[in-house]
PDB file of C-alpha atoms in Angstrom:
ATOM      1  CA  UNK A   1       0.000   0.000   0.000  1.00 68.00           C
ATOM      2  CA  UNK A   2       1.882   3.150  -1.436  1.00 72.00           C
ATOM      3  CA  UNK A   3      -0.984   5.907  -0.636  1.00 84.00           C
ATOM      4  CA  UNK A   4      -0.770   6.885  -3.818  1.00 92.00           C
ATOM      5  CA  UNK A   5      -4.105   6.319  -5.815  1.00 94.00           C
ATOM      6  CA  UNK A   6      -5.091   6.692  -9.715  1.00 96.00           C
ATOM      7  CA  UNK A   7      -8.215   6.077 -11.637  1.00 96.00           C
ATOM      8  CA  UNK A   8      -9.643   4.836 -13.319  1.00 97.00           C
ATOM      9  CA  UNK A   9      -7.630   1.663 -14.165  1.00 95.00           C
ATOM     10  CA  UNK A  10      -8.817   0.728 -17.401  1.00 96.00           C
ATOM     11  CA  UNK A  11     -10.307   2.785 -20.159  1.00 96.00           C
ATOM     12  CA  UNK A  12     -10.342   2.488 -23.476  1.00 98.00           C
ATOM     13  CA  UNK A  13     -10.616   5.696 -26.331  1.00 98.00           C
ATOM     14  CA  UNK A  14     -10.886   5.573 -29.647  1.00 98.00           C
ATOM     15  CA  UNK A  15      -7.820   7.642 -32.183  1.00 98.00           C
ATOM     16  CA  UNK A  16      -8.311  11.567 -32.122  1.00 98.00           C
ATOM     17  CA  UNK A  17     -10.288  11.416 -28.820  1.00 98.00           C
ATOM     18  CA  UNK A  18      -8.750  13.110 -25.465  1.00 98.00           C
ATOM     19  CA  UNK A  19      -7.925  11.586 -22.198  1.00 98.00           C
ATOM     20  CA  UNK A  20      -7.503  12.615 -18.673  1.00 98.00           C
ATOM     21  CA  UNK A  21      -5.967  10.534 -16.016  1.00 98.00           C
ATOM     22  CA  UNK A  22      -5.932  10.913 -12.367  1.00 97.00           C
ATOM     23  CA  UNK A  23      -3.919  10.972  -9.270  1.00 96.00           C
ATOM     24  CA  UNK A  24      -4.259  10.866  -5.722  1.00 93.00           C
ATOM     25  CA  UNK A  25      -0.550  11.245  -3.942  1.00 87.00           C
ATOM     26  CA  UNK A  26       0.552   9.978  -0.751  1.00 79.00           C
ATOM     27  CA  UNK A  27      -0.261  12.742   2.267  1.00 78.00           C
ATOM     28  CA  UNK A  28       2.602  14.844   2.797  1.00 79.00           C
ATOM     29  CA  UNK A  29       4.211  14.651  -1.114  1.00 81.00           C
ATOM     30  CA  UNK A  30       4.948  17.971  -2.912  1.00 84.00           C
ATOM     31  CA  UNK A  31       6.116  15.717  -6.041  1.00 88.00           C
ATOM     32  CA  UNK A  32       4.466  13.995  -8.931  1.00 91.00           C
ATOM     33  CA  UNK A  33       5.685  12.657 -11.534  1.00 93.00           C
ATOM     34  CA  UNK A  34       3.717  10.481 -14.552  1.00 96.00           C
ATOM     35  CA  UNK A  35       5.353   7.657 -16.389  1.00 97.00           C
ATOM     36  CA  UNK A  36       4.487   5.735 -19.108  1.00 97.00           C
ATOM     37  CA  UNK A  37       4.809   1.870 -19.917  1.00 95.00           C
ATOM     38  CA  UNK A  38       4.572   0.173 -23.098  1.00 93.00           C
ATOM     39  CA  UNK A  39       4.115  -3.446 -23.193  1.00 89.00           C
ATOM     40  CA  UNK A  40       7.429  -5.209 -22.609  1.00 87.00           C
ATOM     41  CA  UNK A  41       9.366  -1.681 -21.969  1.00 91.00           C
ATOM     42  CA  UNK A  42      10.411  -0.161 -18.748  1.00 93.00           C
ATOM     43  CA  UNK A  43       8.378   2.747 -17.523  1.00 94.00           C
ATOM     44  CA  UNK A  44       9.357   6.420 -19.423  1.00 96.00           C
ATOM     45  CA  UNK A  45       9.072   9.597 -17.643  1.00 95.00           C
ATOM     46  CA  UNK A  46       6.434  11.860 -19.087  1.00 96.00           C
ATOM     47  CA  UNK A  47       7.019  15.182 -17.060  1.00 94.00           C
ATOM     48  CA  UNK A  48       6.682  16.614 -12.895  1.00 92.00           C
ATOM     49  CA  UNK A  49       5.254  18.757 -10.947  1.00 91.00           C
ATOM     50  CA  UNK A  50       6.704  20.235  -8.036  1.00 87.00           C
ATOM     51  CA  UNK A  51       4.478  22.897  -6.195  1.00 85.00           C
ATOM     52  CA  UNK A  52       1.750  23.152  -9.204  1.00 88.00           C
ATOM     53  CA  UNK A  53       4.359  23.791 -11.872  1.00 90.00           C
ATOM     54  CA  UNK A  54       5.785  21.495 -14.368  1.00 90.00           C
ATOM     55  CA  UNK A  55       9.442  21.015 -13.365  1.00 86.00           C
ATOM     56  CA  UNK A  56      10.943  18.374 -16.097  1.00 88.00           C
ATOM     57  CA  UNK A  57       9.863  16.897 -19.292  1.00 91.00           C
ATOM     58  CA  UNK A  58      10.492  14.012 -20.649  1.00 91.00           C
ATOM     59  CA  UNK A  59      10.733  13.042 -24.683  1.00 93.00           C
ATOM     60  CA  UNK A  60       6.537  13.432 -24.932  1.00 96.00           C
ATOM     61  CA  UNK A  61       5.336  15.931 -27.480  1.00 96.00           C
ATOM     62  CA  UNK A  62       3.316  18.720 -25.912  1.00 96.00           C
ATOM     63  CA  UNK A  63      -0.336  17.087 -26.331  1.00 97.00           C
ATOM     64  CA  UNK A  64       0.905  15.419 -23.145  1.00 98.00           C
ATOM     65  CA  UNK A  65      -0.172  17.851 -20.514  1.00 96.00           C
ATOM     66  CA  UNK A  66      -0.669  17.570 -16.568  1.00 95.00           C
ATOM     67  CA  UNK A  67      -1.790  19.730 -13.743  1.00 95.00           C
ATOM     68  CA  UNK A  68      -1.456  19.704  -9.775  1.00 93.00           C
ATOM     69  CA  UNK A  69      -3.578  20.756  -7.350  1.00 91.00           C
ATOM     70  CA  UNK A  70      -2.848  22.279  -4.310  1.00 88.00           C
ATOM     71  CA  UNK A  71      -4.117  19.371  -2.572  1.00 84.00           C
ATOM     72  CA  UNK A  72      -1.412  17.719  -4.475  1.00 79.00           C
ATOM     73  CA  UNK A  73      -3.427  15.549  -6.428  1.00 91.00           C
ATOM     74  CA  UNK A  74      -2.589  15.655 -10.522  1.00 95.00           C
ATOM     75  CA  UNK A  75      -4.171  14.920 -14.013  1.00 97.00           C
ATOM     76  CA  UNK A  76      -2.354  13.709 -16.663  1.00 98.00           C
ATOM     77  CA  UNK A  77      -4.342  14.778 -19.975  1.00 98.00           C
ATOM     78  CA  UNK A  78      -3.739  13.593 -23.695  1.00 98.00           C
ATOM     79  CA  UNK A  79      -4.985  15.171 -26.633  1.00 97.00           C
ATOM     80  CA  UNK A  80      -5.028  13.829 -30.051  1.00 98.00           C
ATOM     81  CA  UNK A  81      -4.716  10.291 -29.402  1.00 98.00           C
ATOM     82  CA  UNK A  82      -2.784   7.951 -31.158  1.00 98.00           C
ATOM     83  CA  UNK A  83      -2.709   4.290 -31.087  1.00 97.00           C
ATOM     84  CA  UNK A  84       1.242   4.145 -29.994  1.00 96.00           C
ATOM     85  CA  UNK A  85      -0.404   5.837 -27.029  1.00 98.00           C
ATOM     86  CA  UNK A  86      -1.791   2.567 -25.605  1.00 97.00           C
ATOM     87  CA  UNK A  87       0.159   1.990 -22.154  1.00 96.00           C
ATOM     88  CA  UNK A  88       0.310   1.841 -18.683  1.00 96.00           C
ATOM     89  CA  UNK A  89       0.234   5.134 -16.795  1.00 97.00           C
ATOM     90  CA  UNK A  90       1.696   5.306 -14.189  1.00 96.00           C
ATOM     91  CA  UNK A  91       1.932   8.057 -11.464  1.00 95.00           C
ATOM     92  CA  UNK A  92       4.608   8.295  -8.710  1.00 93.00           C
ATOM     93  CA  UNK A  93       4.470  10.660  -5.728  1.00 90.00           C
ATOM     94  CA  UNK A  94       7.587  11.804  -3.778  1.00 83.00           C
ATOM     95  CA  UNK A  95       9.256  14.466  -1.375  1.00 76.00           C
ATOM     96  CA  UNK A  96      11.594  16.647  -3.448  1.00 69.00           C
ATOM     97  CA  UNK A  97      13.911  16.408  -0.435  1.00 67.00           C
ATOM     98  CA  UNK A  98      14.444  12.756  -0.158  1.00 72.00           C
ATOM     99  CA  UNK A  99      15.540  10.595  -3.099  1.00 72.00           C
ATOM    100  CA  UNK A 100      14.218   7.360  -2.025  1.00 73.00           C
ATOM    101  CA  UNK A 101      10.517   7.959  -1.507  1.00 75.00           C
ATOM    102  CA  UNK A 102       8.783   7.413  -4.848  1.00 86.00           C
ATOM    103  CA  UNK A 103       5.998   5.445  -4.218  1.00 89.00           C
ATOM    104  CA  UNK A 104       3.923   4.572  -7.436  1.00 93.00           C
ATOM    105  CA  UNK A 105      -0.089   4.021  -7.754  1.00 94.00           C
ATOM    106  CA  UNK A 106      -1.245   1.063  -9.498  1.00 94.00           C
ATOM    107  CA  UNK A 107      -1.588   2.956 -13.281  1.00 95.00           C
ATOM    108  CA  UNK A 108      -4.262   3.344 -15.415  1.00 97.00           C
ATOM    109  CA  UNK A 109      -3.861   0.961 -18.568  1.00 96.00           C
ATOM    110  CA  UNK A 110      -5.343   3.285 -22.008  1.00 97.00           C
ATOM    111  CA  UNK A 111      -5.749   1.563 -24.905  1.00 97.00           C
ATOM    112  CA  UNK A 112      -6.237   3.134 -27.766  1.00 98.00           C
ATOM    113  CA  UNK A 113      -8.270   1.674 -30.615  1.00 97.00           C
TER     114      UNK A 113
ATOM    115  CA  UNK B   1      19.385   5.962 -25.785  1.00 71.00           C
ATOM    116  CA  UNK B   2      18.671   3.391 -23.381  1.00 82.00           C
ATOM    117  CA  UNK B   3      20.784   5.133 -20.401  1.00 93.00           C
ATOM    118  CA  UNK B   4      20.026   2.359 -17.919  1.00 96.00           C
ATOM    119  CA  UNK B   5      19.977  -1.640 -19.367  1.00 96.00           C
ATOM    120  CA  UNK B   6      18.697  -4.507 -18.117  1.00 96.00           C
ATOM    121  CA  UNK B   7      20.639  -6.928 -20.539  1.00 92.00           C
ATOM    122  CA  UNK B   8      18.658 -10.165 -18.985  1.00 95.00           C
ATOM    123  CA  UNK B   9      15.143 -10.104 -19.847  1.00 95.00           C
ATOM    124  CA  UNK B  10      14.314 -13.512 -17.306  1.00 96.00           C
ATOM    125  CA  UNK B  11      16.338 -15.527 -14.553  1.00 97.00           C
ATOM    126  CA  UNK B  12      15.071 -18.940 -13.108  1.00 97.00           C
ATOM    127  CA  UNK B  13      15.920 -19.823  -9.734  1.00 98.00           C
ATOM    128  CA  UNK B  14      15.425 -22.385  -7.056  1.00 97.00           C
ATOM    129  CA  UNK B  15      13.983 -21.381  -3.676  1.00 97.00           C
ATOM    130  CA  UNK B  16      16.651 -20.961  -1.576  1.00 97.00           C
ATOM    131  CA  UNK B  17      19.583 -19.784  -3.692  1.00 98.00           C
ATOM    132  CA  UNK B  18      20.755 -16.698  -4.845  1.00 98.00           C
ATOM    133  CA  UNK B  19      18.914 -14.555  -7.105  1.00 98.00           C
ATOM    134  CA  UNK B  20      21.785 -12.113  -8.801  1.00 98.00           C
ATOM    135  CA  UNK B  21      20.033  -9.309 -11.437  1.00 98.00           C
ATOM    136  CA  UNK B  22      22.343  -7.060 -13.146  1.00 98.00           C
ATOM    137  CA  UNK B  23      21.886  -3.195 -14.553  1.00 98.00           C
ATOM    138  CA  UNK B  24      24.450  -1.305 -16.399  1.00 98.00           C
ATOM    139  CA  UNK B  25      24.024   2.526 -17.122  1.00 97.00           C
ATOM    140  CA  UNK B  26      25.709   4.604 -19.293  1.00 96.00           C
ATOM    141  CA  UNK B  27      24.918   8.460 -18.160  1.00 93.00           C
ATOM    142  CA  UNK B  28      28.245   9.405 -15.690  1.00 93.00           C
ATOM    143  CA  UNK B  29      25.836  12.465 -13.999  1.00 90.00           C
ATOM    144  CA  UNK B  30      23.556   8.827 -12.408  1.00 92.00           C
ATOM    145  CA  UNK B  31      24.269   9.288  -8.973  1.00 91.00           C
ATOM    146  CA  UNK B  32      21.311   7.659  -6.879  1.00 92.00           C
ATOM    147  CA  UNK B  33      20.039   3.961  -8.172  1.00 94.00           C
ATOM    148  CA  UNK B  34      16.930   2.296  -7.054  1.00 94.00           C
ATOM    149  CA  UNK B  35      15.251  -1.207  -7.374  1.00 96.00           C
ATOM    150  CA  UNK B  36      11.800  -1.967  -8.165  1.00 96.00           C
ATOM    151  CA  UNK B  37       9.187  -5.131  -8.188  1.00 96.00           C
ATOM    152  CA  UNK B  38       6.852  -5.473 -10.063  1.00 94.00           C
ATOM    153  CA  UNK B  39       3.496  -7.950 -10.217  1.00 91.00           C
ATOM    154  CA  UNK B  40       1.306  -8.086 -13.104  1.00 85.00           C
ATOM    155  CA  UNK B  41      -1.598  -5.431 -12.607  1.00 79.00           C
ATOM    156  CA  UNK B  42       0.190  -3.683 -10.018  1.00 86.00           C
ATOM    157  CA  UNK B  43       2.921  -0.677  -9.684  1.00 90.00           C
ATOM    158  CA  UNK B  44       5.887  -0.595  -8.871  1.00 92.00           C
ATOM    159  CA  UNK B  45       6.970  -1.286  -5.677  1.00 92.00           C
ATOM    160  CA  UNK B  46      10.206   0.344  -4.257  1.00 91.00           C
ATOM    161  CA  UNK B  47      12.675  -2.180  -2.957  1.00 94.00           C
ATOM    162  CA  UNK B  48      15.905  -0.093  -1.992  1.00 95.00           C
ATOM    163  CA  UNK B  49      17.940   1.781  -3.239  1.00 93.00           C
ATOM    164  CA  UNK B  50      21.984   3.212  -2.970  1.00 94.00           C
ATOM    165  CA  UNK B  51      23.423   6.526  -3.450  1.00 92.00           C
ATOM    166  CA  UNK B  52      26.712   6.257  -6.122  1.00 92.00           C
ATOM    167  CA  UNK B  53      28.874   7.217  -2.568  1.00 93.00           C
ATOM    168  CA  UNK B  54      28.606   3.930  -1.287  1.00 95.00           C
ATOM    169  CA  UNK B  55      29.464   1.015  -2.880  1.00 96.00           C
ATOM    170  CA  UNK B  56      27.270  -1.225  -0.897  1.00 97.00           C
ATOM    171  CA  UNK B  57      23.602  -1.127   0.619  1.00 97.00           C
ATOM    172  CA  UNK B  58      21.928  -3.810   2.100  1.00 97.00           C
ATOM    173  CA  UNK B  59      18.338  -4.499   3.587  1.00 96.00           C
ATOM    174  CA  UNK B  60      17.542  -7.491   4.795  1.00 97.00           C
ATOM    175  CA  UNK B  61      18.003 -10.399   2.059  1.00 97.00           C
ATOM    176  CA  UNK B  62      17.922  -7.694  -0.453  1.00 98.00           C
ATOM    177  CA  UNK B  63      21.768  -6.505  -0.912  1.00 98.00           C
ATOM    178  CA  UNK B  64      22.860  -3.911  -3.936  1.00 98.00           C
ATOM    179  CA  UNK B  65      25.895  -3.396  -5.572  1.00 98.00           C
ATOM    180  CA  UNK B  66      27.111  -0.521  -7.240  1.00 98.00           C
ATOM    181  CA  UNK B  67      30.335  -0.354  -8.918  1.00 97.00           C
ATOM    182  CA  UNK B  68      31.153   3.135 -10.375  1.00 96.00           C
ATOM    183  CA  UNK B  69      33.745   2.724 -12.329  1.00 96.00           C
ATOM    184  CA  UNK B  70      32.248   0.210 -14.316  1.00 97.00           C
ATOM    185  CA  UNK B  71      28.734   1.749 -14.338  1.00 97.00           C
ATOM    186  CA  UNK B  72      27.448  -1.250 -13.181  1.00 97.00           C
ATOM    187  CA  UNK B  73      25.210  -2.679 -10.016  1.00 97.00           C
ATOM    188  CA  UNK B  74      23.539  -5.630  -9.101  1.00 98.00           C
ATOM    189  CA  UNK B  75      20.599  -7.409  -6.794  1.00 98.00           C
ATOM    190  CA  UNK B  76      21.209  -9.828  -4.771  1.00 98.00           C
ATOM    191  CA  UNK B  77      18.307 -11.458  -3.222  1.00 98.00           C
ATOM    192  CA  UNK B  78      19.501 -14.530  -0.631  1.00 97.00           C
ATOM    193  CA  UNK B  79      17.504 -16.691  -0.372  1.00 97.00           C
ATOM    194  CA  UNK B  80      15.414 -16.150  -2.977  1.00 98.00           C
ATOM    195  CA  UNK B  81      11.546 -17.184  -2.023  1.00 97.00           C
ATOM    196  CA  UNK B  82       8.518 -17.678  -4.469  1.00 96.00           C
ATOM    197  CA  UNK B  83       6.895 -14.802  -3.593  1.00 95.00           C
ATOM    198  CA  UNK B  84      10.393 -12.628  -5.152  1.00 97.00           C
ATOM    199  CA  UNK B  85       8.703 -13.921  -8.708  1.00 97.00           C
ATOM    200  CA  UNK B  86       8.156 -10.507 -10.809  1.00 96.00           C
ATOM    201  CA  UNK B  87       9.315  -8.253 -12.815  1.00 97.00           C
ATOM    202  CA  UNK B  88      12.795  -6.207 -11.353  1.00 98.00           C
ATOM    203  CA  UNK B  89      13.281  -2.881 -12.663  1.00 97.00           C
ATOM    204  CA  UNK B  90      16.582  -1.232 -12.396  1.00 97.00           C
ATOM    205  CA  UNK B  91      16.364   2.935 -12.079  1.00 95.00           C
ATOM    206  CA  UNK B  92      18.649   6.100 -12.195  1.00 94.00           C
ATOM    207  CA  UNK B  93      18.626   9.565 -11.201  1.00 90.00           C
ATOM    208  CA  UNK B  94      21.110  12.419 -11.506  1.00 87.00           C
ATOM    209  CA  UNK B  95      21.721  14.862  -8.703  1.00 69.00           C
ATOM    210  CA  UNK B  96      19.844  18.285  -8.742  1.00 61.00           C
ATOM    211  CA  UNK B  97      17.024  18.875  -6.115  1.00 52.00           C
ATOM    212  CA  UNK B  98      14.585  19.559  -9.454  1.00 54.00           C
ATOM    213  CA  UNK B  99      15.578  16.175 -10.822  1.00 57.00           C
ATOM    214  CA  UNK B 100      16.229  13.945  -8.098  1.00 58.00           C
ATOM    215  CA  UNK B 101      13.049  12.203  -8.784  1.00 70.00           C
ATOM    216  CA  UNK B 102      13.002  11.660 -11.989  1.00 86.00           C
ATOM    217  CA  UNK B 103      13.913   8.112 -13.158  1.00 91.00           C
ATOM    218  CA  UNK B 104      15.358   6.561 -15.659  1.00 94.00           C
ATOM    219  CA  UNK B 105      14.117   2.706 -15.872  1.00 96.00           C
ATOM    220  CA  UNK B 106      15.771  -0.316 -17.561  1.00 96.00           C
ATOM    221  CA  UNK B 107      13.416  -2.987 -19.280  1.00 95.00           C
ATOM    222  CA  UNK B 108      13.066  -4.984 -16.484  1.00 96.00           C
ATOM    223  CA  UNK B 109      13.810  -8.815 -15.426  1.00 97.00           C
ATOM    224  CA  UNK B 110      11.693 -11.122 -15.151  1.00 97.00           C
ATOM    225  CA  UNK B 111      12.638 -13.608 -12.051  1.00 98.00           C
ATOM    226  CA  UNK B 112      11.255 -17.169 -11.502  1.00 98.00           C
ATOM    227  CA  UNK B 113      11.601 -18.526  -8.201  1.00 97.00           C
ATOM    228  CA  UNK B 114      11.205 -22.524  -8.802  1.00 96.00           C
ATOM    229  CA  UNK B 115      10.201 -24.781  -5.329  1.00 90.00           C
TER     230      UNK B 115
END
């Protein structure tokens, strides 16, 4: 149990629609970060957000957007879809002080048909 | 660019022995590794982790290795249990307080513990 929620767990969106993905973080985290996880690849880092501003980016083109709240949940939202997009979210909470406290959620699997 | 590599995609092993999983990296500015398991349908879970200033970290029957100079570290799970069966991914981060949590991830291995 990581205390750090996401919903919903499986959706699935057909090519050109947008999707929004959400996060719950574990009390106490000023960090999020989103990943995502292609079948048979590690997870990639999409982007974080430190104090409601993005604060790294991965390689993701810019229809990959996100938000945090001041109650430090986030939204991951994707416009455009494509089907290369079909993967496992995944969303990771953390203190930007210590190193060893990202603690993922469970992910939300998209596929995109 | 695949900074951090997991060169063995699966490892069988009998209950009881060792369970050795490897990770190389290539990015010199990697200076805080961390170890993951994963089950199917689930996240990952964070298993421990070492900072590049020790060479050594251990918790429990979970013991990593980092050697610097060859960009290289290593799991060691003793004795390795059924329950260790899942998916080990291998992660990197480099320094700054804006960065320090974001990850670079190998591909994973996949470990079989056999009774």
């Amino acid at each position: 149990e990581t205390g750090v929620t996401q919903s919903p767990t499986h959706l699935i969106k057909t090519r050109g629609q947008q999707v929004t993905l959400r996060c719950s973080s574990q009390s106490g985290h000023n960090t999020v970060s989103w990943y995502q996880q292609a079948l048979g690849q590690g997870p990639q880092f999409i982007f974080q957000y430190y104090r409601e501003e993005e604060n790294g980016r991965g390689n993701f083109p810019p229809r990959f957007s996100g938000l945090q709240f001041p109650n430090y949940s986030s939204e991951l939202n994707v416009n455009a879809l494509e089907l290369d997009d079909s993967a496992l979210y995944l969303c990771a909470s953390s203190l930007q002080s210590r190193r060893n406290t990202i603690y993922f959620g469970e992910g939300s699997w998209l596929t995109v048909v | 660019d695949q900074q951090v590599k997991q060169n063995s995609p699966s490892l069988s092993v009998q209950e009881g022995r060792i369970s050795i999983l490897n990770c190389d990296y290539t990015n010199s500015m990697f200076d805080y590794f961390l170890w993951y398991k994963k089950y199917p349908a689930e996240g990952p879970t964070f298993l421990i982790s070492i900072s590049s200033i020790k060479d050594k970290n251990e918790d429990g029957r979970f013991t990593v290795f980092l050697n610097k100079s060859a960009k290289h570290l290593s799991l060691h799970i003793v004795p390795s249990q059924p329950g260790d069966s899942a998916v080990y991914f291998c992660a990197a981060s480099a320094g700054s307080a804006g960065t320090a949590s974001k990850l670079t991830f190998g591909t994973g291995t996949r470990l079989q513990v056999t009774l």
